[in-house]
Every structure is written in structure tokens, then in C-alpha cells.
XYZ file of C-alpha atoms in Angstrom:
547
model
C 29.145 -4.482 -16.189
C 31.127 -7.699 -15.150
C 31.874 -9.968 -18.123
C 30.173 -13.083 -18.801
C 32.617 -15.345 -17.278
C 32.250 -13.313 -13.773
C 27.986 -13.725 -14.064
C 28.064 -17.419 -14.817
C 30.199 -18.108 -11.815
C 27.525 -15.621 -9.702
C 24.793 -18.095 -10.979
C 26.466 -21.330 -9.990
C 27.893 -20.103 -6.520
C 24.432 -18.301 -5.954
C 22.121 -21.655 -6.883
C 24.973 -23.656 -5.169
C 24.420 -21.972 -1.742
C 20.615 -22.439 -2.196
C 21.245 -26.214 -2.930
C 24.083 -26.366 0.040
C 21.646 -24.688 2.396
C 18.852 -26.842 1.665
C 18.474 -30.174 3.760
C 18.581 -33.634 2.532
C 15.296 -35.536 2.602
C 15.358 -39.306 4.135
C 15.055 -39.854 0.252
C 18.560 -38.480 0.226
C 17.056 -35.881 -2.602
C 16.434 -32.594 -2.078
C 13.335 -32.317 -3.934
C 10.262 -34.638 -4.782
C 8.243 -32.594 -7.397
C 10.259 -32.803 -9.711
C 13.277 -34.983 -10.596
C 15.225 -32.815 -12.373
C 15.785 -30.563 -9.870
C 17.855 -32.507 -8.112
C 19.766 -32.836 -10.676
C 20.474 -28.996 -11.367
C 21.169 -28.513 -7.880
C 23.617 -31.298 -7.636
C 25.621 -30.027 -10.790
C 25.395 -26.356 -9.671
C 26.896 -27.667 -6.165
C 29.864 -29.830 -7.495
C 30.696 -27.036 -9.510
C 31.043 -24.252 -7.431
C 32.927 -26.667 -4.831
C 35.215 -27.424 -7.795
C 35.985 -24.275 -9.072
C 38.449 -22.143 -6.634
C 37.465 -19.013 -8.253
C 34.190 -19.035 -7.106
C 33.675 -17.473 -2.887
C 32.005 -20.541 -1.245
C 30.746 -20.740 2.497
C 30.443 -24.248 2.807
C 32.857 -27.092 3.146
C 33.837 -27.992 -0.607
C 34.874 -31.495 0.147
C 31.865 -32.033 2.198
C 29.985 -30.497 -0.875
C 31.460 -32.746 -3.542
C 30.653 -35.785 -1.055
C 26.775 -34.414 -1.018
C 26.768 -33.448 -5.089
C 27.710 -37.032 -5.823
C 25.386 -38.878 -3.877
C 22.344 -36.752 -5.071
C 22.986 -37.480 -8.627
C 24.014 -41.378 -7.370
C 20.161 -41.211 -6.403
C 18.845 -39.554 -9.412
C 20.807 -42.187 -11.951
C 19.147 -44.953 -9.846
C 15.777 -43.423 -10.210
C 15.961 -44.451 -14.204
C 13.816 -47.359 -15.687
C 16.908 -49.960 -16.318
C 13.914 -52.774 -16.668
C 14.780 -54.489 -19.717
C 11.583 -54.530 -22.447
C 9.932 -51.048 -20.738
C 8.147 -48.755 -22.924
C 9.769 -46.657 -20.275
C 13.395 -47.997 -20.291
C 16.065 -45.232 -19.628
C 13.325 -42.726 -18.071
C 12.915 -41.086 -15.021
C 9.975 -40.328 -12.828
C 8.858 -36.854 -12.712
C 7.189 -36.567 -9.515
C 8.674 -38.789 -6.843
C 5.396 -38.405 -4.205
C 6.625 -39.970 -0.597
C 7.897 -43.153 -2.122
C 10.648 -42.260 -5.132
C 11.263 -45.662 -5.778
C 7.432 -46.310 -6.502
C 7.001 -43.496 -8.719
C 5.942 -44.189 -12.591
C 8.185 -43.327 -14.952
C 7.516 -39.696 -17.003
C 8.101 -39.182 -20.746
C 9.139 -34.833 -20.256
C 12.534 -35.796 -17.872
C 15.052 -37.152 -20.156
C 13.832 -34.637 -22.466
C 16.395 -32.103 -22.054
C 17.868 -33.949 -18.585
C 19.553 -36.705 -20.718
C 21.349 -34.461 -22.825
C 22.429 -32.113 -19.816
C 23.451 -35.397 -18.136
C 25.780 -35.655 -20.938
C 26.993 -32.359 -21.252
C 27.870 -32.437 -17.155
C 29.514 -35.634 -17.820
C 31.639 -34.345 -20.875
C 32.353 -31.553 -18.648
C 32.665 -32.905 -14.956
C 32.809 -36.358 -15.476
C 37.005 -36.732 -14.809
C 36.519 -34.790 -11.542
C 33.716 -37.424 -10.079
C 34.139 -40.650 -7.996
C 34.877 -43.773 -10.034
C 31.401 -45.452 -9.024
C 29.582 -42.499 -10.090
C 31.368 -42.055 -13.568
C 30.784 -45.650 -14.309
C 26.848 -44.578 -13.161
C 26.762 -41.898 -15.585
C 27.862 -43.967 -18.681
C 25.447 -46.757 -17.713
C 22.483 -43.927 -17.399
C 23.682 -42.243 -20.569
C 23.617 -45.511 -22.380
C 19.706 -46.776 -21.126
C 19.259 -43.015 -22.626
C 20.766 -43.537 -26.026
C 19.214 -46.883 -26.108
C 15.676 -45.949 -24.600
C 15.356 -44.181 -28.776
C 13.054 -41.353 -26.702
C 14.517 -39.055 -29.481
C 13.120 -40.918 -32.628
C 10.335 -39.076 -33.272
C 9.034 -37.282 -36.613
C 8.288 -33.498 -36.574
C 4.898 -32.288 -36.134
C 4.611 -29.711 -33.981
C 7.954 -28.214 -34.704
C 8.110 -27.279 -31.143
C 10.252 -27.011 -27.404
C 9.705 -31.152 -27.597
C 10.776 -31.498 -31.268
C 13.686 -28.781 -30.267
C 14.758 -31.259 -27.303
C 14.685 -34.416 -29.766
C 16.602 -32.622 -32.330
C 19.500 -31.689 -29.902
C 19.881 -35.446 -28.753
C 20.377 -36.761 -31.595
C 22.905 -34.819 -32.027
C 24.483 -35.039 -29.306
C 23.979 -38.628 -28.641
C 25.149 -39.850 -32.500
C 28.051 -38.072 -32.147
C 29.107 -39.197 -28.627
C 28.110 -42.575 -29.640
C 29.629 -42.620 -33.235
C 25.943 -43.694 -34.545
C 26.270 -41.481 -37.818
C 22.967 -42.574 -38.968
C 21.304 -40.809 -36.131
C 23.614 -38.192 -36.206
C 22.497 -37.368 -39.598
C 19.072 -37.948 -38.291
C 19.537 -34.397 -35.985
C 21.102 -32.672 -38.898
C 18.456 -33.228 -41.142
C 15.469 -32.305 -38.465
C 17.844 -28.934 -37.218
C 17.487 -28.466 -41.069
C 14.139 -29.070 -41.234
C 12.742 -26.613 -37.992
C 15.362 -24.001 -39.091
C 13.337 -23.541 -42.132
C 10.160 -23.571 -40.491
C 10.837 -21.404 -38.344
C 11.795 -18.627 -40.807
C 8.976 -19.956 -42.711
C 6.124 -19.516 -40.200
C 7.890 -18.144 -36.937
C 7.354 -19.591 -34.017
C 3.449 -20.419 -32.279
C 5.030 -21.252 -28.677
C 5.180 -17.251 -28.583
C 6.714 -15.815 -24.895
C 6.597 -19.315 -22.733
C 9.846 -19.080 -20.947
C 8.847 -22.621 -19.537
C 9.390 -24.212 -22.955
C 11.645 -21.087 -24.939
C 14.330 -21.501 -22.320
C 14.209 -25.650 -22.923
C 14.539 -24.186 -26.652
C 17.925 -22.294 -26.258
C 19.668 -24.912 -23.244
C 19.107 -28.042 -25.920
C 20.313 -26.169 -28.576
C 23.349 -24.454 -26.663
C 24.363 -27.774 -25.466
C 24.786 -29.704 -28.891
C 26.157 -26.362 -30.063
C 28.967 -26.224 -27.259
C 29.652 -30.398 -27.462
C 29.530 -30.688 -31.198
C 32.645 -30.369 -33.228
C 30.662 -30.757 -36.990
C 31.437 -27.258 -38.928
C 28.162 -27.779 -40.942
C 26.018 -28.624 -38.122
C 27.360 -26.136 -35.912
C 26.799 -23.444 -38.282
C 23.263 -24.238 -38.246
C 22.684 -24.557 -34.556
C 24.405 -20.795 -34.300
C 21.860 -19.837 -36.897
C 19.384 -21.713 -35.324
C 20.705 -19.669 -31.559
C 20.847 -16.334 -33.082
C 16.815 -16.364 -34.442
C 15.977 -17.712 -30.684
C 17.551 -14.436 -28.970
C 16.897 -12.381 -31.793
C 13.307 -13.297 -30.725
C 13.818 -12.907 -27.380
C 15.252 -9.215 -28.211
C 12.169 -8.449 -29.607
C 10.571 -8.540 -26.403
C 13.230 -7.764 -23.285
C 12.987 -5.037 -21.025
C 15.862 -4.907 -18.613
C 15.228 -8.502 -17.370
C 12.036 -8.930 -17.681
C 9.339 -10.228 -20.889
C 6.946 -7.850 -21.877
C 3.738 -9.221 -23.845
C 1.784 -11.893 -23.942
C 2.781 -15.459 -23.223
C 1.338 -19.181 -24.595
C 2.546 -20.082 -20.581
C 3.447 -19.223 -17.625
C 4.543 -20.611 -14.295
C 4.598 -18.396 -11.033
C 7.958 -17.929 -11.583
C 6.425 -15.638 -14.251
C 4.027 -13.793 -13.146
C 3.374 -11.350 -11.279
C 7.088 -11.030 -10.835
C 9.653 -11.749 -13.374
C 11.779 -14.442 -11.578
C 13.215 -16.542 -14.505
C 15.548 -14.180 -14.962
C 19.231 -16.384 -15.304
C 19.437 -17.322 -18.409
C 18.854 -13.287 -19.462
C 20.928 -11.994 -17.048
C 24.197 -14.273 -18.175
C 23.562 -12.739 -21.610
C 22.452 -9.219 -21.295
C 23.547 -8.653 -17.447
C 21.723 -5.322 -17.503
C 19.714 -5.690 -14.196
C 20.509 -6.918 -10.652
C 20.694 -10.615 -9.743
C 17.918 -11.325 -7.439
C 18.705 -12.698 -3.877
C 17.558 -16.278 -4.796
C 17.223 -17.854 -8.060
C 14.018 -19.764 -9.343
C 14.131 -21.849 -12.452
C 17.384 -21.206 -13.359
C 17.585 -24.993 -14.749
C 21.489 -25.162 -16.735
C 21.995 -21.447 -17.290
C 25.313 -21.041 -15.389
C 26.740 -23.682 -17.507
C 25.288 -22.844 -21.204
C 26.252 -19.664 -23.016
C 26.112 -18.458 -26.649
C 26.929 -15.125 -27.666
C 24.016 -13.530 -29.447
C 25.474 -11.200 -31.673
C 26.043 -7.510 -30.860
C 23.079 -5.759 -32.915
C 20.991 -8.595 -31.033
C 21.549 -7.436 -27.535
C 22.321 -3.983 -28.335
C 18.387 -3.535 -29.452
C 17.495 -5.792 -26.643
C 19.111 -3.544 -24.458
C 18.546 -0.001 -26.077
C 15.171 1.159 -25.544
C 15.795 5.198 -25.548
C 13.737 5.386 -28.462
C 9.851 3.359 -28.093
C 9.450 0.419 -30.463
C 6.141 -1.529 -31.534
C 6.948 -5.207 -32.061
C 3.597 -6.347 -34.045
C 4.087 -9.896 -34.381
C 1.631 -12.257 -35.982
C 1.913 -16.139 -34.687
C 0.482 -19.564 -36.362
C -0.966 -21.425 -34.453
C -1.725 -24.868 -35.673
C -5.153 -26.634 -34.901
C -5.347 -30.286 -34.620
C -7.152 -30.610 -38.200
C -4.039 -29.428 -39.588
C -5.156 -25.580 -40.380
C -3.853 -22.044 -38.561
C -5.628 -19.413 -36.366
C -3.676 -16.242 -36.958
C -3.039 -14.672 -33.423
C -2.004 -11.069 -33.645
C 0.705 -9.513 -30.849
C 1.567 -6.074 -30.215
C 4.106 -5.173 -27.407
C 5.104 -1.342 -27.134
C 8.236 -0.717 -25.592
C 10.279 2.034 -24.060
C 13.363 2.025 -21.279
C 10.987 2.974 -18.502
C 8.195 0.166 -18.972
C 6.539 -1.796 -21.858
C 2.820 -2.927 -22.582
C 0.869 -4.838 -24.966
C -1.071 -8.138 -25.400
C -2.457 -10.656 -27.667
C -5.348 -9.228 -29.253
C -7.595 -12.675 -29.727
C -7.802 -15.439 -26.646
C -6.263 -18.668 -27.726
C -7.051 -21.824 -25.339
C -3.208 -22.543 -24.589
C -1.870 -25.455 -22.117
C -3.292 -25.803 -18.788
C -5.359 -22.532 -19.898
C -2.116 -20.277 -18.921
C -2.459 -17.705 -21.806
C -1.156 -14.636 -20.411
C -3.146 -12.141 -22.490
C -1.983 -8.320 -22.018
C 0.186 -6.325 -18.990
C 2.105 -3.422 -18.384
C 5.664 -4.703 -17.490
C 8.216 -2.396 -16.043
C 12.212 -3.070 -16.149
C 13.838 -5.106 -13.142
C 16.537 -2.754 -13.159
C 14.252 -0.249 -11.815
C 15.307 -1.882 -8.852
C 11.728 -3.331 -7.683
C 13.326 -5.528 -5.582
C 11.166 -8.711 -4.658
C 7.696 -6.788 -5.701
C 5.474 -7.515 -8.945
C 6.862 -5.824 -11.990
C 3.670 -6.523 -14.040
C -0.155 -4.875 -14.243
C -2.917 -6.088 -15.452
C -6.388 -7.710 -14.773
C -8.081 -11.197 -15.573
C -11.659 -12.340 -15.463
C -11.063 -16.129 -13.345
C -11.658 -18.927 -15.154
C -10.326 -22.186 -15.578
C -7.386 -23.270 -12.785
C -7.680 -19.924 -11.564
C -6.889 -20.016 -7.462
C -6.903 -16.528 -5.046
C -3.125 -15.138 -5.629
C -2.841 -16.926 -8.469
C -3.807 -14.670 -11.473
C -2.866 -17.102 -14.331
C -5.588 -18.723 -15.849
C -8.438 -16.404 -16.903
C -11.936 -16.854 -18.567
C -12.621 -16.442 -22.005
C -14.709 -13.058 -21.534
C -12.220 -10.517 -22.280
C -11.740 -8.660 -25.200
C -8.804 -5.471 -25.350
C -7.264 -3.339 -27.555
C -3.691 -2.561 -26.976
C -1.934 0.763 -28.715
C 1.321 1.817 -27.136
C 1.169 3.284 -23.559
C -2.603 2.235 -23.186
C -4.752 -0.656 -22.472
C -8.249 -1.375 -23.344
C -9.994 -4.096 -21.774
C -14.080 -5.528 -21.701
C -15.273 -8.263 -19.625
C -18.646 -9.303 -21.168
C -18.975 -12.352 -18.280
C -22.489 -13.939 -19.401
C -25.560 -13.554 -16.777
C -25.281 -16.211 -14.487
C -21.523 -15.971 -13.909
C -20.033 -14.039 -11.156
C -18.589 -11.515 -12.988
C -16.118 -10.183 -10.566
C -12.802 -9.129 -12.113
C -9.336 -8.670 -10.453
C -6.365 -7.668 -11.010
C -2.410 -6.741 -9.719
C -0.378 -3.636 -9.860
C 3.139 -3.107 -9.049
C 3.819 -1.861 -5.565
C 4.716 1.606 -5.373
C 3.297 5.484 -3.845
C -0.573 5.313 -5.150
C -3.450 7.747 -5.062
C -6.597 5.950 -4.870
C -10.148 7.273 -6.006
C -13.552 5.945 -6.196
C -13.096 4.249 -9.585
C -9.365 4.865 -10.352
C -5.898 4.340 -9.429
C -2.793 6.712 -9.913
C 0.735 5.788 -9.577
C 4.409 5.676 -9.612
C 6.674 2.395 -9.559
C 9.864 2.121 -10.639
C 10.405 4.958 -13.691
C 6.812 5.168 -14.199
C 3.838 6.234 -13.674
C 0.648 4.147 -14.281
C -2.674 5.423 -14.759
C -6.117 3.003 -13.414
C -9.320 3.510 -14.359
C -12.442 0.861 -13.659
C -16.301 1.028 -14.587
C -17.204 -0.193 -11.497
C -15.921 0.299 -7.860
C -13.025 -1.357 -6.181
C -11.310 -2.946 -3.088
C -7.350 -2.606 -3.099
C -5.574 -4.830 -0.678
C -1.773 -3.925 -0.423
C 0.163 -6.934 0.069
C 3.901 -7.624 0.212
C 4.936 -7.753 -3.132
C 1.759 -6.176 -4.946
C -1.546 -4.252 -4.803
C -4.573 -6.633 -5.207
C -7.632 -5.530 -6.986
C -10.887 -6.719 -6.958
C -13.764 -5.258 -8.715
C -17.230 -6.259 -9.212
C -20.103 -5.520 -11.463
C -21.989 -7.048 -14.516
C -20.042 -6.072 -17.942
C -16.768 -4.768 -16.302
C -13.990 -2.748 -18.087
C -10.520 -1.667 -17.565
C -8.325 1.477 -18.906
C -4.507 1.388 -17.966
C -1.972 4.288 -19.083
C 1.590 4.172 -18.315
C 4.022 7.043 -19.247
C 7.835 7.260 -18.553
C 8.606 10.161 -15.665
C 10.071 12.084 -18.701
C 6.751 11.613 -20.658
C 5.198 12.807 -17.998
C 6.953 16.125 -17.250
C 7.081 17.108 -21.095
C 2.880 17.148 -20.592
C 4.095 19.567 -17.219
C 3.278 16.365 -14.361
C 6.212 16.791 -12.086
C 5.201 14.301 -9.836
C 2.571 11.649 -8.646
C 0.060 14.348 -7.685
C 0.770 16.360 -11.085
C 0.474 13.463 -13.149
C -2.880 12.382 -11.162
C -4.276 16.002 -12.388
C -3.102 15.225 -15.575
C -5.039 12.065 -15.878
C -7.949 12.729 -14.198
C -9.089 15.149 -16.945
C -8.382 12.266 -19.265
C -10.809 9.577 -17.622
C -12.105 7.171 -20.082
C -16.220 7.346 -21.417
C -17.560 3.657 -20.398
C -20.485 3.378 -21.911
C -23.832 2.746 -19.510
C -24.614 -0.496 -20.883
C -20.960 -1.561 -20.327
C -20.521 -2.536 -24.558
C -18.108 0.180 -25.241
C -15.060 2.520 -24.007
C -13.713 5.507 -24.973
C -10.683 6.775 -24.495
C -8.022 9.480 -25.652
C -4.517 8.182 -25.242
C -1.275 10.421 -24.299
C -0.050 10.064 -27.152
C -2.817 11.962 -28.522
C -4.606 8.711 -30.000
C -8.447 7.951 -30.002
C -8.920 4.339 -29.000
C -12.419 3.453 -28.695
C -13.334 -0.802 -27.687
C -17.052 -1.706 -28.522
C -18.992 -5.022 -28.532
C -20.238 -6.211 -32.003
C -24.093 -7.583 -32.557
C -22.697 -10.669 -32.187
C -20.240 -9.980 -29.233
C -17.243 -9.565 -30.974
C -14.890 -6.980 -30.443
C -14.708 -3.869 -32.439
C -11.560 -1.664 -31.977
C -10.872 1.803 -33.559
C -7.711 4.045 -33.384
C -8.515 7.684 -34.571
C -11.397 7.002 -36.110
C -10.248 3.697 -38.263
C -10.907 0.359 -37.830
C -7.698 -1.781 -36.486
C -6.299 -4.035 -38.711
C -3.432 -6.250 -38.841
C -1.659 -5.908 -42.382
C 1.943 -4.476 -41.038
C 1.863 -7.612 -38.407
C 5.016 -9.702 -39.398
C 5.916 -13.708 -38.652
């Protein structure tokens, strides 16, 4: 395995040729959906043009000269109008006219204290004019007060406050602020092992979590307050641990972006700590990752990493409401080394209606190359566009035990009540109402109540299935699961399973099903449509479920 040092300079030379490859708009920015962008790209290039260790195929001098005038344009982008509500922001989306464009609250976020980190870092090695830029910028920042906000939610925006004021109070002597961030790390340090964390599995916002965090931890030079931002580092990857499989996130998510889903493709900031899975050709999302690393401690990526032996993470999350009181959401994820599923057993309405609510996830370092790495099926509902499988309805209810899925789509008359779905590319065997098949180091078992259509695209198998009341079973077993029940291969494991096809119901209310692992799961509407799951007989309940 290289060592850390060697897979942070992969990251910045590999995000460096992407930004050195890419052309210049007329803007003189490389991107206009989203400021910051431009900004990651410009650091990533500067650095790897800077650094002699890292293998470059592009003129570093001519590199430097295109790094610098990017973030030149991004610096002038900030509100510098004296009396804003806005002063020391950026825009978010620039649109065809970045000069025009309103300034955005979510920017200078976590971009004004990376600014300062790249200019504690970087900022000796830059023109003159664009040093004196940065400390102007960094100043409307301190001075904008963005930061000053109490803590509510305790989370990724709180998380991003706390950091700059640290940061910024110590790099601007302002002790009373500085003891501002101690106090709030304090204060969500103790939530957190108080009531865990309700922003459970969005890399969007986790990932803003641990770069805020890992910059005030690498910048400050307080003993006290850095012993509570490694405390506060370790419980973020020991909760990332909890749900890693070679690269990837297994279970369900409070958000996603396509960068994660179908596919697993925000992969940086895991693979510069675990490194247990091949870098993909190009990076997505990789935001500051090359340049931010904490050690988690050893028992930390040892379990993420060790999966010989199947674990159930049963994890139950708070979720505030606005009138002050929690819903109790309930997670399971079952994991092994050759795939992982699970879900969130109740639907929560989540941001932009992203919940991702239960999949099968199998290991990147199965070598799946550019092809999905997750199963699983949604009802559409709100947001939901063709390829796009992250927003889903509210009519699904599933019970998730180990290897196995259980999933109902009571979709009310009137609504189409088609269902679809994605599965990993791979060798399959198709049948009337069921799928069998083999990607990666597993094999995955398919079974619908009504008829399908599977389209094989590039990266994925598209399902669509239609039918008033529809339902889903999914299996997957390891290869060496499968040949201790005597399945050798695809076609023996397709035997295997077929004798094992699920009992839908005829009125579509219930499923039946008996598990590999020997386990009666049975999925059943209540009188008054809720769901009523039972493993072996016994109601499921959630009293070993754990913050």
C-alpha cells in the first residue's frame, strides 16, 4: 500500500491534470456552477506545479501563471461593497455574467477558511499582487462576522462556523472570538456523544464536517483546543468506519449528489486515509482532500478496513423537527468484505427529498471499474428525472436483515405506480420475474411481483417494473457463502435461489421470504397501511439500536 504522503500527492497531480486539461472560459474561470470550484482546481494546480516530487505533463511555470490568475478572479468575485448584508461573500452560481451574479451565503462557508489554510500554506510561493489579494479577501471574510452564529442545528453549517472562528481568532489575534470556537467545539462535541449525529451518511455535508475541522486542527497551535478537535476528528471517522466498504458507503444517506449514487465517486477523501481500493481515472468532488489529513487511529481504520467477519451496525439517529421534538429513525447496515446492505427502516423527508433509503453496495476494490456499485429500487417521486434514481416517493416500506432486502410499494390508485430500479453491471440470468447475478465478489439474487424490462446500459442494468402494489426481494451472498450452500457458480447459485423465491401475497400487502441465513422475514401492510415486519416469527423491534 503506498503511504499517505505518496496518495495525497496522486490526488493533487491527478485533480491538477483535470484542472490543467480543462480550458479557460472568456470568464477566465473554469467553471460557472459553482464558485468554489475554481478555487479547488486552482490550488490543486499551483500545487502540483510547485512540488517537484509530483510527475507533471504540463508546463509548471505556465501552470503557476494560470493557478494565479484563476484565484485573482475568484478573490474579485467577493462582495467588498461597504454596508452589504453580503460583504466578504461570494456568488455561488456565476450564470453567463460572473460579475452580475448575487452573492450566496454556503461559499465562504468552508471556502474562507480553506482560503486561509492555502494562504498559510502557499501564500510565500504566490505573486506579490495576489498575496496582497488574499489578505484583503481574508480580511472582508473575518470582517463579513458570517461565523457569528448560535448553535441550533448542531450541524455541517454549525461545524463550518465553529472551525472559523477558530481559525480566524487565532490568525487575527481576536481572542474573544477565538474563545468563541472553543466554547461551540465544546459545545457540539458533547452533543454529539450526547445524541449522535442526524446528518447520518451525506458525504455532501460529512466531508464539509471533517475538511473544517482538519483545517483548524492542522493551523491551530492551542494544546487544549487541539485536543478537542482530534477528539472531535476521531468520532467523525470512527463514524465513518462504521459504515466503509473498501471505498465505498454502505446504508442509507440524509443526501446524495450523483457523485453518490449509483456509483461511489466521492471517493478522495477515503482513499487518502484508508487507501484500500484503486484511485479512479478522474476525480469528482474531491474538494481539499489532497491537502487535509488526520490520522484516525489504528483500531479506527483497522475495523473500517477488516470485514472477514459480517458486522450489523444498528444505529438509531435524532432527528430534530422544527417544533423542537425528535423522530427516532432506525438504521441497519450489514456488512461483510464481499458487499454490504441495509437501509433506513422509516422515510424521513430530507433536503431536496434526496433520502437514500436502502441498497446493496459492493466494495470498489472489486475492481468495478467505472460501473454502479449499488442495487436497489425507488418508487419516483419528488425531483425524480429518468437516470436519475435519487429522489423517491413516499410509498415504500422495507425490512432490511443482513444479506436480504424487503421492499413494498403501496403507490395509491391514481398514481402510476411504476417502480424502477439499478443493479450493478455484471454476467446476469434473467427470468420472467427475477434476476440472478454475479458482480464483483458477489452474487445478487432479484426477485419482483410483477414483470420487468432490463435495459443494459454502460455503467448499470436499468429496471423498470410496473404493476399496482409492487414489491421487491434482493439477496446477496459472498462467492464463499455461496459455495458453502454447494453454488459453484452463477448458474449453481441461480438453482440455489430459485427454490428460494419469495411468497408475494395476491393482493400485493405482504411478502414472504426465507433468508440464507436461514431467517424468516415476512413484510405486511397494517389496517392502517403501516408496515409490519417479522423475523422468525417475532415482531422487529429496535431496543439494541444505539446513538
Amino acid at each position: 500500500m503506498l503511504t499517505v504522503e505518496k496518495r495525497s500527492r496522486q490526488i493533487v497531480g491527478k485533480v491538477a491534470a483535470q484542472a490543467a486539461a480543462r480550458p479557460l472560459l472568456p470568464s477566465g474561470l473554469w467553471f460557472h456552477d459553482d464558485v468554489r470550484n475554481n478555487f479547488y482546481y486552482a490550488s490543486y494546480l499551483h500545487a502540483a506545479a510547485s512540488d517537484p516530487d509530483i510527475r507533471v505533463r504540463f508546463d509548471r511555470e505556465q501552470a503557476k501563471e494560470t493557478a494565479a490568475a484563476v484565484l485573482g478572479r475568484v478573490l474579485e468575485l467577493q462582495d467588498r461593497r461597504e454596508g452589504s448584508e453580503t460583504y466578504g461573500h461570494w456568488p455561488l452560481g456565476l450564470g453567463d455574467e460572473p460579475e452580475a451574479a448575487e452573492p450566496n451565503p454556503l461559499p465562504v462557508e468552508l471556502m474562507g477558511s480553506l482560503m486561509l489554510y492555502f494562504f498559510e500554506r502557499c501564500g510565500e510561493s504566490l505573486p506579490r499582487e495576489l498575496r496582497e489579494a488574499f489578505e484583503t479577501a481574508l480580511k472582508a471574510v473575518y470582517d463579513s462576522r458570517f461565523y457569528d452564529r448560535p448553535l441550533r442545528e448542531y450541524g455541517h453549517h454549525e461545524a463550518k462556523y465553529t472551525a472559523a472562528k477558530l481559525l480566524f481568532g487565532q490568525f487575527y489575534g481576536d481572542a474573544e472570538l477565538l474563545e468563541d470556537g472553543r466554547r461551540s467545539l465544546k459545545a457540539m462535541l458533547k452533543r454529539l456523544n450526547e445524541r449522535g449525529m442526524h446528518e447520518y451518511g451525506s458525504q455532501p455535508w460529512f466531508w464539509h464536517w471533517v475538511q473544517a475541522f482538519t483545517c483548524a486542527r492542522l493551523l491551530l497551535d492551542d494544546a487544549d483546543i487541539a485536543e478537542d478537535l482530534n477528539r472531535m476528528l476521531d468520532y467523525l471517522w470512527s463514524q465513518r468506519s462504521l459504515h466503509y466498504i473498501g471505498g465505498a458507503w454502505a446504508g442509507p444517506h440524509a443526501r446524495g449528489l450523483t457523485a453518490d449514487a449509483p456509483k461511489d465517486r466521492n471517493v478522495a477523501f477515503d482513499y487518502l486515509q484508508f487507501g484500500d481500493f484503486r484511485l479512479p481515472p478522474e476525480l469528482v468532488r474531491a474538494e481539499y482532500a489532497g491537502f487535509l489529513y488526520y490520522e484516525a487511529p489504528e483500531e479506527i481504520r483497522i475495523a473500517a478496513m477488516d470485514r472477514l467477519v459480517p458486522v450489523e451496525v444498528k444505529k438509531k439517529i435524532l432527528k430534530p423537527r422544527e417544533d423542537g421534538t425528535d423522530r427516532e429513525l432506525h438504521s441497519y447496515t450489514y456488512l461483510t468484505d464481499a458487499y454490504a446492505a441495509g437501509g433506513m427502516w422509516e422515510r424521513s423527508e430530507e433536503f431536496d427529498n434526496e433520502q437514500h433509503r436502502w441498497d446493496v453496495t459492493l466494495p470498489l476494490s472489486y475492481e468495478l471499474g467505472s460501473a454502479a456499485n449499488q442495487a436497489y429500487f425507488i418508487h419516483p417521486g419528488q425531483g425524480y428525472a429518468e437516470g436519475d434514481l435519487r429522489h423517491e416517493s413516499p410509498y415504500a416500506k422495507i425490512l432490511p436483515d443482513r444479506g436480504a432486502i424487503l421492499a413494498l410499494y403501496p403507490v395509491p390508485e391514481g398514481e402510476d405506480p411504476t417502480i424502477v430500479g439499478v443493479l450493478p453491471k455484471g454476467e446476469w440470468i434473467r427470468e420472467e420475474r427475477a434476476l440472478f447475478g454475479q458482480a464483483g465478489g458477489a452474487y445478487l439474487a432479484v426477485y419482483l411481483r410483477h414483470a420487468y424490462e432490463a435495459e443494459e446500459a454502460e455503467d448499470r442494468v436499468n429496471v423498470r417494473s410496473a404493476g399496482p402494489l409492487g414489491a421487491v426481494v434482493i439477496e446477496a451472498a459472498s462467492l464463499e457463502e455461496a459455495e458453502s450452500l454447494d453454488a459453484d457458480d452463477l448458474e449453481g447459485f441461480a438453482d440455489l435461489m430459485r427454490d428460494r423465491a419469495p411468497v408475494f401475497a395476491e393482493d400485493g400487502r405482504s411478502v414472504r421470504y426465507r433468508s440464507l441465513h436461514s431467517r424468516r422475514l415476512e413484510l405486511s401492510l397494517g389496517d392502517n397501511g403501516e408496515a409490519e415486519a417479522r423475523i422468525d416469527g417475532k415482531d422487529a423491534e429496535f431496543g439494541d439500536y444505539v446513538l
